[in-house]
Tab-separated table of C-alpha atoms in Angstrom:
chain	number	residue	atom	x	y	z
A	48	UNK	CA	44.104	-67.850	92.175
A	49	UNK	CA	40.936	-65.968	92.986
A	50	UNK	CA	39.917	-63.823	95.948
A	51	UNK	CA	41.731	-62.952	99.154
A	52	UNK	CA	45.414	-62.394	99.896
A	53	UNK	CA	47.984	-64.017	97.582
A	54	UNK	CA	49.049	-67.371	98.974
A	55	UNK	CA	52.686	-66.332	99.402
A	56	UNK	CA	51.586	-63.255	101.402
A	57	UNK	CA	49.462	-65.355	103.713
A	58	UNK	CA	52.291	-67.824	104.124
A	59	UNK	CA	54.701	-65.072	105.172
A	60	UNK	CA	52.218	-63.613	107.680
A	61	UNK	CA	51.510	-67.010	109.214
A	62	UNK	CA	55.207	-67.807	109.397
A	63	UNK	CA	55.995	-64.508	111.112
A	64	UNK	CA	53.037	-65.007	113.430
A	65	UNK	CA	54.458	-68.380	114.434
A	66	UNK	CA	57.726	-66.678	115.361
A	67	UNK	CA	55.872	-64.637	117.995
A	68	UNK	CA	54.587	-67.752	119.773
A	69	UNK	CA	56.131	-69.862	122.530
A	70	UNK	CA	56.486	-72.749	120.089
A	71	UNK	CA	59.174	-70.783	118.232
A	72	UNK	CA	61.403	-70.491	121.310
A	73	UNK	CA	61.104	-73.923	122.835
A	74	UNK	CA	64.502	-73.912	124.561
A	75	UNK	CA	63.797	-70.649	126.389
A	76	UNK	CA	60.336	-71.820	127.378
A	77	UNK	CA	61.654	-75.143	128.669
A	78	UNK	CA	64.257	-73.350	130.786
A	79	UNK	CA	61.549	-71.032	132.146
A	80	UNK	CA	59.293	-73.967	132.970
A	81	UNK	CA	62.204	-75.622	134.778
A	82	UNK	CA	62.151	-72.658	137.169
A	83	UNK	CA	58.472	-73.308	137.887
A	84	UNK	CA	57.348	-70.330	135.833
A	85	UNK	CA	54.803	-69.820	133.068
A	86	UNK	CA	55.285	-67.657	130.003
A	87	UNK	CA	53.406	-64.437	129.366
A	88	UNK	CA	51.334	-66.076	126.649
A	89	UNK	CA	50.494	-69.008	128.930
A	90	UNK	CA	49.217	-66.651	131.624
A	91	UNK	CA	47.099	-64.709	129.146
A	92	UNK	CA	45.707	-67.918	127.630
A	93	UNK	CA	44.847	-69.283	131.076
A	94	UNK	CA	42.941	-66.128	132.005
A	95	UNK	CA	40.906	-65.409	128.877
A	96	UNK	CA	38.101	-67.417	127.312
A	97	UNK	CA	39.307	-69.778	124.581
A	98	UNK	CA	39.607	-68.089	121.228
A	99	UNK	CA	38.631	-64.654	122.537
A	100	UNK	CA	42.022	-62.897	122.560
A	101	UNK	CA	42.413	-60.209	119.893
A	102	UNK	CA	46.064	-59.168	119.877
A	103	UNK	CA	47.588	-55.786	119.031
A	104	UNK	CA	51.129	-55.225	117.774
A	105	UNK	CA	52.348	-58.801	117.680
A	106	UNK	CA	54.925	-58.009	114.966
A	107	UNK	CA	56.602	-55.074	116.746
A	108	UNK	CA	60.354	-55.427	117.318
A	109	UNK	CA	62.769	-53.349	119.428
A	110	UNK	CA	64.223	-50.133	118.022
A	111	UNK	CA	67.678	-51.657	117.653
A	112	UNK	CA	68.096	-52.201	113.908
A	113	UNK	CA	71.297	-50.142	113.837
A	114	UNK	CA	73.013	-52.557	116.206
A	115	UNK	CA	71.290	-55.881	115.477
A	116	UNK	CA	70.024	-57.734	112.438
A	117	UNK	CA	66.283	-57.440	111.854
A	118	UNK	CA	65.817	-61.196	111.761
A	119	UNK	CA	67.668	-61.497	115.059
A	120	UNK	CA	65.180	-59.056	116.604
A	121	UNK	CA	62.263	-60.953	115.085
A	122	UNK	CA	63.500	-64.221	116.558
A	123	UNK	CA	64.803	-63.048	119.923
A	124	UNK	CA	62.493	-60.173	120.840
A	125	UNK	CA	58.962	-60.983	119.631
A	126	UNK	CA	56.297	-58.308	120.171
A	127	UNK	CA	59.019	-56.111	121.735
A	128	UNK	CA	58.391	-57.915	124.993
A	129	UNK	CA	54.808	-56.797	125.585
A	130	UNK	CA	51.714	-58.799	124.674
A	131	UNK	CA	48.327	-57.120	124.750
A	132	UNK	CA	44.823	-57.016	123.400
A	133	UNK	CA	41.150	-57.421	124.178
A	134	UNK	CA	39.372	-60.598	125.235
A	135	UNK	CA	36.584	-61.967	127.365
A	136	UNK	CA	36.947	-63.536	130.799
A	137	UNK	CA	33.927	-65.553	131.856
A	138	UNK	CA	32.089	-63.893	128.970
A	139	UNK	CA	32.895	-60.374	130.240
A	140	UNK	CA	34.852	-58.061	127.863
A	141	UNK	CA	38.205	-56.906	129.212
A	142	UNK	CA	41.713	-55.940	128.149
A	143	UNK	CA	44.769	-58.020	129.053
A	144	UNK	CA	48.408	-56.900	128.842
A	145	UNK	CA	51.585	-58.716	129.822
A	146	UNK	CA	55.277	-57.956	129.729
A	147	UNK	CA	57.303	-60.914	128.513
A	148	UNK	CA	60.287	-61.618	130.782
A	149	UNK	CA	61.833	-63.882	128.147
A	150	UNK	CA	62.389	-60.774	126.003
A	151	UNK	CA	65.162	-58.678	127.537
A	152	UNK	CA	63.907	-59.317	131.083
A	153	UNK	CA	60.521	-57.756	130.372
A	154	UNK	CA	62.048	-54.304	129.974
A	155	UNK	CA	60.122	-51.413	128.477
A	156	UNK	CA	61.386	-50.520	125.008
A	157	UNK	CA	60.544	-47.341	123.145
A	158	UNK	CA	58.290	-49.087	120.643
A	159	UNK	CA	56.962	-51.097	123.555
A	160	UNK	CA	56.005	-47.819	125.241
A	161	UNK	CA	54.246	-46.729	122.063
A	162	UNK	CA	52.462	-50.065	122.049
A	163	UNK	CA	51.395	-49.790	125.694
A	164	UNK	CA	50.168	-46.259	124.964
A	165	UNK	CA	47.978	-47.683	122.231
A	166	UNK	CA	46.732	-50.588	124.345
A	167	UNK	CA	45.799	-48.348	127.277
A	168	UNK	CA	44.105	-45.880	124.949
A	169	UNK	CA	42.042	-48.675	123.379
A	170	UNK	CA	41.053	-50.084	126.783
A	171	UNK	CA	40.023	-46.594	127.890
A	172	UNK	CA	37.986	-45.870	124.768
A	173	UNK	CA	36.286	-49.265	124.993
A	174	UNK	CA	35.660	-48.792	128.738
A	175	UNK	CA	37.256	-52.141	129.572
A	176	UNK	CA	38.512	-53.400	132.923
A	177	UNK	CA	42.163	-54.242	132.419
A	178	UNK	CA	44.531	-56.888	133.749
A	179	UNK	CA	48.265	-56.163	133.513
A	180	UNK	CA	50.968	-58.780	134.181
A	181	UNK	CA	53.760	-56.354	135.037
A	182	UNK	CA	56.879	-58.482	135.561
A	183	UNK	CA	59.952	-56.766	134.171
A	184	UNK	CA	63.025	-54.697	134.838
A	185	UNK	CA	61.902	-51.170	133.912
A	186	UNK	CA	63.127	-48.936	131.107
A	187	UNK	CA	65.432	-50.372	128.440
A	188	UNK	CA	68.464	-48.220	127.569
A	189	UNK	CA	69.463	-50.132	124.416
A	190	UNK	CA	66.817	-48.876	121.954
A	191	UNK	CA	69.274	-46.579	120.175
A	192	UNK	CA	67.231	-46.216	116.977
A	193	UNK	CA	64.646	-44.101	118.770
A	194	UNK	CA	65.720	-40.457	118.932
A	195	UNK	CA	65.327	-39.343	122.518
A	196	UNK	CA	66.978	-37.324	125.262
A	197	UNK	CA	65.037	-38.094	128.454
A	198	UNK	CA	62.176	-40.323	127.242
A	199	UNK	CA	60.113	-38.643	129.945
A	200	UNK	CA	57.379	-37.807	127.436
A	201	UNK	CA	56.086	-41.380	127.102
A	202	UNK	CA	52.373	-41.467	127.823
A	203	UNK	CA	51.714	-44.885	129.350
A	204	UNK	CA	52.146	-43.930	133.001
A	205	UNK	CA	49.848	-40.928	132.843
A	206	UNK	CA	47.310	-42.763	130.681
A	207	UNK	CA	47.287	-45.832	132.950
A	208	UNK	CA	47.065	-43.650	136.034
A	209	UNK	CA	44.121	-41.734	134.568
A	210	UNK	CA	42.044	-44.799	133.685
A	211	UNK	CA	38.730	-44.944	135.517
A	212	UNK	CA	37.851	-48.540	134.637
A	213	UNK	CA	39.065	-51.267	137.030
A	214	UNK	CA	42.779	-52.043	136.794
A	215	UNK	CA	44.300	-55.211	138.243
A	216	UNK	CA	48.033	-55.885	138.296
A	217	UNK	CA	49.633	-59.311	138.625
A	218	UNK	CA	53.169	-59.289	139.992
A	219	UNK	CA	55.405	-62.339	139.708
A	220	UNK	CA	59.167	-62.648	139.556
A	221	UNK	CA	61.047	-59.339	139.350
A	222	UNK	CA	59.043	-56.149	138.906
A	223	UNK	CA	61.118	-52.979	139.120
A	224	UNK	CA	61.108	-49.307	138.123
A	225	UNK	CA	58.566	-48.482	135.398
A	226	UNK	CA	57.019	-51.932	135.599
A	227	UNK	CA	56.536	-51.459	139.354
A	228	UNK	CA	54.932	-48.062	138.800
A	229	UNK	CA	52.352	-49.634	136.497
A	230	UNK	CA	51.671	-52.269	139.150
A	231	UNK	CA	51.426	-49.646	141.871
A	232	UNK	CA	48.989	-47.493	139.894
A	233	UNK	CA	46.533	-50.384	139.587
A	234	UNK	CA	43.471	-50.602	141.817
A	235	UNK	CA	44.518	-54.031	143.108
A	236	UNK	CA	47.806	-55.931	143.107
A	237	UNK	CA	47.972	-59.738	143.206
A	238	UNK	CA	51.482	-61.081	143.818
A	239	UNK	CA	53.088	-64.499	143.955
A	240	UNK	CA	55.053	-65.368	147.089
A	241	UNK	CA	58.372	-65.211	145.226
A	242	UNK	CA	57.774	-61.790	143.670
A	243	UNK	CA	59.884	-58.670	144.185
A	244	UNK	CA	58.416	-55.223	143.687
A	245	UNK	CA	60.492	-52.053	143.865
A	246	UNK	CA	60.807	-48.544	142.470
A	247	UNK	CA	64.330	-49.431	141.301
A	248	UNK	CA	66.182	-52.611	140.487
A	249	UNK	CA	69.757	-53.556	141.367
A	250	UNK	CA	71.394	-51.682	138.475
A	251	UNK	CA	69.686	-48.383	139.268
A	252	UNK	CA	70.418	-48.702	142.970
A	253	UNK	CA	74.063	-49.460	142.280
A	254	UNK	CA	74.300	-46.671	139.713
A	255	UNK	CA	72.989	-44.232	142.294
A	256	UNK	CA	75.789	-45.187	144.659
A	257	UNK	CA	73.399	-46.781	147.137
A	258	UNK	CA	75.024	-50.169	147.348
A	259	UNK	CA	74.972	-53.589	145.754
A	260	UNK	CA	71.863	-55.705	146.205
A	261	UNK	CA	70.579	-58.926	144.716
A	262	UNK	CA	67.134	-58.686	143.075
A	263	UNK	CA	65.528	-60.865	145.746
A	264	UNK	CA	66.634	-58.393	148.444
A	265	UNK	CA	64.589	-55.568	146.926
A	266	UNK	CA	60.898	-55.327	147.840
A	267	UNK	CA	60.163	-59.004	148.559
A	268	UNK	CA	56.569	-59.953	149.227
A	269	UNK	CA	57.543	-60.576	152.851
A	270	UNK	CA	57.948	-56.782	153.050
A	271	UNK	CA	55.298	-55.678	150.586
A	272	UNK	CA	52.434	-57.707	152.058
A	273	UNK	CA	52.526	-56.374	155.653
A	274	UNK	CA	53.112	-52.798	154.474
A	275	UNK	CA	49.976	-52.859	152.338
A	276	UNK	CA	51.536	-52.578	148.871
A	277	UNK	CA	50.212	-56.002	147.841
A	278	UNK	CA	46.499	-56.764	148.200
A	279	UNK	CA	46.453	-60.539	147.641
A	280	UNK	CA	49.342	-63.008	147.909
A	281	UNK	CA	49.133	-66.349	146.120
A	282	UNK	CA	51.390	-69.352	145.641
A	283	UNK	CA	51.959	-69.116	141.902
A	284	UNK	CA	50.794	-67.616	138.623
A	285	UNK	CA	48.006	-70.159	138.161
A	286	UNK	CA	46.543	-69.132	141.522
A	287	UNK	CA	46.968	-65.474	140.576
A	288	UNK	CA	44.972	-65.993	137.393
A	289	UNK	CA	42.206	-67.711	139.363
A	290	UNK	CA	41.991	-64.754	141.776
A	291	UNK	CA	41.913	-62.276	138.892
A	292	UNK	CA	39.050	-64.177	137.243
A	293	UNK	CA	37.090	-64.153	140.511
A	294	UNK	CA	37.681	-60.440	141.017
A	295	UNK	CA	36.607	-59.613	137.465
A	296	UNK	CA	33.430	-61.549	138.224
A	297	UNK	CA	32.544	-59.016	140.928
A	298	UNK	CA	32.061	-56.426	138.198
A	299	UNK	CA	28.907	-58.170	136.957
A	300	UNK	CA	25.565	-58.239	138.742
A	301	UNK	CA	24.352	-61.754	139.551
A	302	UNK	CA	21.517	-61.184	142.022
A	303	UNK	CA	19.616	-64.203	143.261
A	304	UNK	CA	15.924	-64.144	144.020
A	305	UNK	CA	16.023	-65.815	147.420
A	306	UNK	CA	18.048	-65.739	150.608
A	307	UNK	CA	19.650	-69.100	151.222
A	308	UNK	CA	18.156	-71.218	153.965
A	309	UNK	CA	21.014	-73.593	154.665
A	310	UNK	CA	21.045	-72.828	158.361
A	311	UNK	CA	24.370	-70.995	158.288
A	312	UNK	CA	22.870	-67.731	159.558
A	313	UNK	CA	21.861	-69.271	162.889
A	314	UNK	CA	25.553	-69.325	163.832
A	315	UNK	CA	25.490	-65.524	164.074
A	316	UNK	CA	23.431	-65.719	167.263
A	317	UNK	CA	26.425	-67.292	168.983
A	318	UNK	CA	29.145	-65.361	167.173
A	319	UNK	CA	29.909	-62.944	170.008
A	320	UNK	CA	31.555	-64.032	173.276
A	321	UNK	CA	29.525	-63.580	176.447
A	322	UNK	CA	32.193	-61.260	177.831
A	323	UNK	CA	32.139	-58.190	175.630
A	324	UNK	CA	35.737	-57.405	176.573
A	325	UNK	CA	36.848	-60.687	175.041
A	326	UNK	CA	38.333	-60.601	171.555
A	327	UNK	CA	36.857	-62.768	168.813
A	328	UNK	CA	37.649	-63.420	165.169
A	329	UNK	CA	35.264	-61.494	162.932
A	330	UNK	CA	36.247	-63.413	159.779
A	331	UNK	CA	33.783	-66.306	160.358
A	332	UNK	CA	31.025	-63.691	160.729
A	333	UNK	CA	31.955	-62.231	157.340
A	334	UNK	CA	32.077	-65.720	155.831
A	335	UNK	CA	28.619	-66.550	157.187
A	336	UNK	CA	27.034	-63.395	155.768
A	337	UNK	CA	28.695	-63.746	152.365
A	338	UNK	CA	27.699	-66.187	149.650
A	339	UNK	CA	29.612	-69.453	149.939
A	340	UNK	CA	33.032	-69.438	148.256
A	341	UNK	CA	32.679	-65.822	147.128
A	342	UNK	CA	35.199	-64.052	149.391
A	343	UNK	CA	38.478	-62.419	148.429
A	344	UNK	CA	40.338	-61.039	151.449
A	345	UNK	CA	42.333	-57.884	150.700
A	346	UNK	CA	45.519	-56.857	152.539
A	347	UNK	CA	44.980	-59.331	155.401
A	348	UNK	CA	48.512	-58.857	156.778
A	349	UNK	CA	48.343	-55.054	156.697
A	350	UNK	CA	46.555	-53.298	159.587
A	351	UNK	CA	44.880	-56.575	160.635
A	352	UNK	CA	42.740	-54.668	163.142
A	353	UNK	CA	40.551	-53.855	160.129
A	354	UNK	CA	39.268	-56.531	157.745
A	355	UNK	CA	38.543	-55.697	154.106
A	356	UNK	CA	37.136	-58.107	151.539
A	357	UNK	CA	35.286	-58.392	148.264
A	358	UNK	CA	32.414	-60.856	148.201
A	359	UNK	CA	28.917	-61.573	147.021
A	360	UNK	CA	25.853	-61.354	149.234
A	361	UNK	CA	22.724	-62.708	147.598
A	362	UNK	CA	24.583	-62.568	144.306
A	363	UNK	CA	25.370	-58.868	144.695
A	364	UNK	CA	29.057	-57.996	144.565
A	365	UNK	CA	29.941	-55.953	147.664
A	366	UNK	CA	32.852	-54.628	149.645
A	367	UNK	CA	32.926	-55.674	153.292
A	368	UNK	CA	34.604	-53.626	156.009
A	369	UNK	CA	34.866	-54.999	159.562
A	370	UNK	CA	36.691	-54.247	162.802
A	371	UNK	CA	38.835	-57.126	164.072
A	372	UNK	CA	39.038	-57.232	167.880
A	373	UNK	CA	41.800	-59.859	167.745
A	374	UNK	CA	44.203	-57.002	166.947
A	375	UNK	CA	44.428	-53.722	168.873
A	376	UNK	CA	40.988	-54.568	170.346
A	377	UNK	CA	39.515	-53.381	167.038
A	378	UNK	CA	40.695	-49.806	167.550
A	379	UNK	CA	41.220	-47.897	164.300
A	380	UNK	CA	44.902	-47.075	163.903
A	381	UNK	CA	46.602	-44.847	161.359
A	382	UNK	CA	47.277	-47.830	159.087
A	383	UNK	CA	43.713	-49.093	159.532
A	384	UNK	CA	42.396	-45.637	158.599
A	385	UNK	CA	44.514	-45.641	155.455
A	386	UNK	CA	43.404	-49.186	154.628
A	387	UNK	CA	39.737	-48.238	155.086
A	388	UNK	CA	40.033	-45.085	152.991
A	389	UNK	CA	41.763	-46.955	150.165
A	390	UNK	CA	39.107	-49.654	150.295
A	391	UNK	CA	36.172	-47.240	150.299
A	392	UNK	CA	37.726	-45.382	147.376
A	393	UNK	CA	38.050	-48.699	145.525
A	394	UNK	CA	34.384	-49.531	146.156
A	395	UNK	CA	33.388	-46.088	144.923
A	396	UNK	CA	35.419	-46.428	141.715
A	397	UNK	CA	34.162	-49.932	141.063
A	398	UNK	CA	30.580	-48.998	142.027
A	399	UNK	CA	30.359	-51.681	144.719
A	400	UNK	CA	27.917	-51.433	147.646
A	401	UNK	CA	29.608	-51.526	151.053
A	402	UNK	CA	28.674	-53.540	154.145
A	403	UNK	CA	30.290	-52.251	157.352
A	404	UNK	CA	30.443	-54.468	160.458
A	405	UNK	CA	31.183	-52.259	163.450
A	406	UNK	CA	32.875	-53.433	166.633
A	407	UNK	CA	35.324	-50.748	167.703
A	408	UNK	CA	36.259	-48.768	170.792
A	409	UNK	CA	37.074	-45.894	168.429
A	410	UNK	CA	40.248	-44.442	166.958
A	411	UNK	CA	43.538	-45.318	168.600
A	412	UNK	CA	44.627	-42.337	170.700
A	413	UNK	CA	47.693	-41.056	172.520
A	414	UNK	CA	51.042	-39.441	171.676
A	415	UNK	CA	52.402	-42.517	169.884
A	416	UNK	CA	49.310	-42.775	167.703
A	417	UNK	CA	49.534	-39.106	166.773
A	418	UNK	CA	53.185	-39.471	165.723
A	419	UNK	CA	52.015	-41.827	162.968
A	420	UNK	CA	49.897	-39.153	161.286
A	421	UNK	CA	46.574	-40.336	162.694
A	422	UNK	CA	44.701	-37.071	162.120
A	423	UNK	CA	45.565	-37.070	158.424
A	424	UNK	CA	44.579	-40.678	157.767
A	425	UNK	CA	41.588	-40.808	160.142
A	426	UNK	CA	40.002	-37.815	158.444
A	427	UNK	CA	40.790	-39.299	155.052
A	428	UNK	CA	38.765	-42.339	156.121
A	429	UNK	CA	35.890	-40.085	157.198
A	430	UNK	CA	36.022	-38.241	153.869
A	431	UNK	CA	36.033	-41.472	151.864
A	432	UNK	CA	32.968	-42.770	153.690
A	433	UNK	CA	31.119	-39.473	153.503
A	434	UNK	CA	31.702	-39.197	149.758
A	435	UNK	CA	30.598	-42.764	149.037
A	436	UNK	CA	27.755	-42.740	146.509
A	437	UNK	CA	27.280	-46.500	146.339
A	438	UNK	CA	24.859	-48.161	148.816
A	439	UNK	CA	26.198	-48.453	152.371
A	440	UNK	CA	24.703	-50.774	155.007
A	441	UNK	CA	25.906	-50.525	158.618
A	442	UNK	CA	25.723	-53.316	161.209
A	443	UNK	CA	26.812	-52.473	164.769
A	444	UNK	CA	27.660	-55.941	166.024
A	445	UNK	CA	29.019	-55.121	169.477
A	446	UNK	CA	30.793	-51.839	170.266
A	447	UNK	CA	30.016	-48.669	168.378
A	448	UNK	CA	31.966	-45.968	170.172
A	449	UNK	CA	33.031	-42.484	169.216
A	450	UNK	CA	34.348	-41.053	165.996
A	451	UNK	CA	35.758	-44.438	165.033
A	452	UNK	CA	32.267	-45.936	164.861
A	453	UNK	CA	31.066	-42.894	162.935
A	454	UNK	CA	33.936	-43.317	160.462
A	455	UNK	CA	32.935	-46.952	159.945
A	456	UNK	CA	29.444	-45.688	159.049
A	457	UNK	CA	30.403	-42.958	156.612
A	458	UNK	CA	30.484	-40.253	159.300
A	459	UNK	CA	27.126	-40.783	161.001
A	460	UNK	CA	24.745	-43.570	161.970
A	461	UNK	CA	22.290	-41.990	159.526
A	462	UNK	CA	24.768	-41.906	156.628
A	463	UNK	CA	24.177	-45.545	155.526
A	464	UNK	CA	20.960	-46.466	153.749
A	465	UNK	CA	20.292	-48.697	156.757
A	466	UNK	CA	22.038	-48.834	160.133
A	467	UNK	CA	21.050	-51.587	162.521
A	468	UNK	CA	22.528	-53.172	165.627
A	469	UNK	CA	22.598	-56.608	167.127
A	470	UNK	CA	20.801	-56.940	170.490
A	471	UNK	CA	23.943	-56.960	172.670
A	472	UNK	CA	25.491	-53.919	170.981
A	473	UNK	CA	26.252	-50.681	172.811
A	474	UNK	CA	26.718	-47.259	171.256
A	475	UNK	CA	28.271	-44.211	172.825
A	476	UNK	CA	30.327	-41.067	172.202
A	477	UNK	CA	33.386	-42.886	173.591
A	478	UNK	CA	34.271	-45.981	175.626
A	479	UNK	CA	31.797	-46.125	178.499
A	480	UNK	CA	34.214	-46.276	181.411
A	481	UNK	CA	36.324	-43.553	179.850
A	482	UNK	CA	33.247	-41.390	179.455
A	483	UNK	CA	32.443	-41.844	183.142
A	484	UNK	CA	35.956	-40.957	184.254
A	485	UNK	CA	36.002	-37.903	182.010
A	486	UNK	CA	32.530	-36.661	182.925
A	487	UNK	CA	33.039	-37.145	186.657
A	488	UNK	CA	36.677	-36.133	186.837
A	489	UNK	CA	36.240	-33.468	189.522
A	490	UNK	CA	34.043	-35.634	191.753
A	491	UNK	CA	36.327	-38.635	191.395
A	492	UNK	CA	39.436	-36.618	192.206
A	493	UNK	CA	38.009	-35.807	195.637
A	494	UNK	CA	37.398	-39.465	196.528
A	495	UNK	CA	39.562	-42.160	198.036
A	496	UNK	CA	40.748	-44.889	195.641
A	497	UNK	CA	38.329	-47.612	196.820
A	498	UNK	CA	35.343	-45.273	196.791
A	499	UNK	CA	36.366	-43.850	193.415
A	500	UNK	CA	36.491	-47.249	191.705
A	501	UNK	CA	33.139	-48.271	193.205
A	502	UNK	CA	31.527	-45.076	191.913
A	503	UNK	CA	33.096	-45.611	188.475
A	504	UNK	CA	31.777	-49.168	188.376
A	505	UNK	CA	28.253	-48.110	189.318
A	506	UNK	CA	28.197	-45.151	186.905
A	507	UNK	CA	29.579	-47.288	184.090
A	508	UNK	CA	26.846	-49.855	184.646
A	509	UNK	CA	24.232	-47.090	184.466
A	510	UNK	CA	25.787	-45.694	181.287
A	511	UNK	CA	25.977	-49.193	179.848
A	512	UNK	CA	22.230	-49.590	180.346
A	513	UNK	CA	21.671	-46.230	178.648
A	514	UNK	CA	24.006	-47.180	175.764
A	515	UNK	CA	22.124	-50.351	174.816
A	516	UNK	CA	21.187	-50.769	171.176
A	517	UNK	CA	17.483	-50.773	172.018
A	518	UNK	CA	17.850	-47.418	173.724
A	519	UNK	CA	19.748	-45.978	170.749
A	520	UNK	CA	16.920	-47.247	168.543
A	521	UNK	CA	14.337	-45.686	170.901
A	522	UNK	CA	16.065	-42.338	170.409
A	523	UNK	CA	16.160	-43.124	166.647
A	524	UNK	CA	19.943	-42.840	166.458
A	525	UNK	CA	19.893	-46.129	164.537
A	526	UNK	CA	17.207	-47.585	162.289
A	527	UNK	CA	16.557	-50.926	163.965
A	528	UNK	CA	17.785	-53.646	166.288
A	529	UNK	CA	17.685	-57.071	164.676
A	530	UNK	CA	18.156	-60.731	165.414
A	531	UNK	CA	21.660	-61.494	164.029
A	532	UNK	CA	20.124	-64.260	161.945
A	533	UNK	CA	18.351	-61.540	159.905
A	534	UNK	CA	21.557	-59.712	158.944
A	535	UNK	CA	22.097	-61.267	155.541
A	536	UNK	CA	18.454	-60.888	154.486
A	537	UNK	CA	18.455	-57.230	155.488
A	538	UNK	CA	21.632	-56.548	153.510
A	539	UNK	CA	20.215	-58.249	150.424
A	540	UNK	CA	16.891	-56.428	150.676
A	541	UNK	CA	18.522	-53.019	151.040
A	542	UNK	CA	21.062	-53.472	148.267
A	543	UNK	CA	18.543	-55.023	145.884
A	544	UNK	CA	16.269	-51.992	146.239
A	545	UNK	CA	19.112	-49.518	145.915
A	546	UNK	CA	21.063	-50.915	142.968
A	547	UNK	CA	19.795	-49.455	139.661
A	548	UNK	CA	18.158	-51.990	137.408
C-alpha cells in the first residue's frame, strides 16, 4: 500500500467518527424526535452552510474511566456532550457550539469544560461571531477522574464573558446553572416557548433546602420573556435557527444603491392620529421605514413602552429605537431605560448605526417611579447614547419633551449626525401644559378655578405654537423639518455617508 494513512488506521478513525453521529444512537434520537425535539447535530447542520462545519474534539469522552468502561463512554457519551467548531452561515464565517442533551442531560463535564475553553479561545482568536445552543443541566459531578476540589478555575465563563465578537445563545428545553450563565452572558438570547432558564436546576434548589420544584416550574419563558431575560421567543428550534441566521446576516453590509419606490413611504403622512393625545402603534411606522421582511423585534414583551428592533434600511443593518405611546403614553420608565441602554450597548458592540424615533412626554416621574431605581437606569440610558460611536439618526415624530427626548437622541438634539422632525412635532423642556402650570404657579394660585383653567389653556396654546418643529428648526435646535415620506431616504443618505467603506 502506498501513500497516506494505513487502511486499518483510517478504518478505525471512520468507525469511531461514526459513533459520534446521530446514526449511531438511533433509539435515543427517535425518542427525542417523539418529543418534538431536534438533536444538537441537527440544529448545527440546519444553521451552517452544507459541508462547512469543521469540528473540534469529536472524540473526547467524559473523565469517568475509573467507574465506567471506555467503550461504554465512547458509545453513550460522544464528544463529552458538547459539539463545536467553525463554519459559515450564509457564506459568513462563524463559530457554532452546542451542548448535547442526549449525553447526560447536556451537563458540563471537566473535559467538556476544557473543550469549551478551547472552542471559545479559537473563536476569539479568529474574531468569529459565535452561536451557542446552551441547553443542559449545569456542572456534572460524576467526572471523578479529573482531580479537582472546587472546579472554580475553569476558564469558559470568563473567556465567554470577555468575548467582544457577537455572541448569540439559543435556549430550548432545560437550561440551568452553568449552561444558563453562558446563555445569559450572550449578547442576544433566542428561546423556544417551552424553554426553562434558571441559575439553578431542581437538584441544586432542593440541595440548598429551598424546596422541591419540577424543571418546568423554574424560569419558564412565560416569566423570562416579560422580565427581559429573553430577547426573541420562537415556536421551536427550527424557527430559532432561522432567527439566528437572519441576525447573523445583520453583521454584513449589503447597501443598495437606490431607495425603493413602492409607495410604502406615503403611508407615513397619515401615520399619526389627528389628536396628538391619542395613542397609536409605532410598529407599522418602523415596518414602513425598514426594508421589507428585514425586522427582528427584540424584547417586545419587556417594557413595551419602548420598541427595539434590528433591521435593514436601504440594505444597511441598523438598530431601531422607538417610543410606543400605546403603553404608558410612551413615557420612559425604569425598565424602558434599562432596555434602551442594553440595546444601545448592543449596537455599539456590534457596530450598528441607530435610528431613534422619538414620541415621548419624557421620563416617568413620581415617588413610585423613583422607587424602581429610575435615576440609576435613566442615567445609564443617557450614558449609553452619549458614548455611542456608531452613526445615530434622530427623528422626532410627534412629542419630543424633556430629558426623555434628549436621552432618545444620545443626550442632545445635536448629538445625532442628523436630527429632524415631522411637521406636526412639538419640542419642549417638558410637557407643555406642565410647563405652563410650573412657570405660572404663583399667578395661578391666586386665581379662581374657572379663571385658572382658562389661563392655562390659553398659555398652553401659546407655548404649543412656540414649541412647533418649524420654530425649533428656526432656532436651529434641530437640523430640519421634513415631509414624513422623506424619512427613509434621509436615513439611508446619512448612514451611507457615515459608514466607512
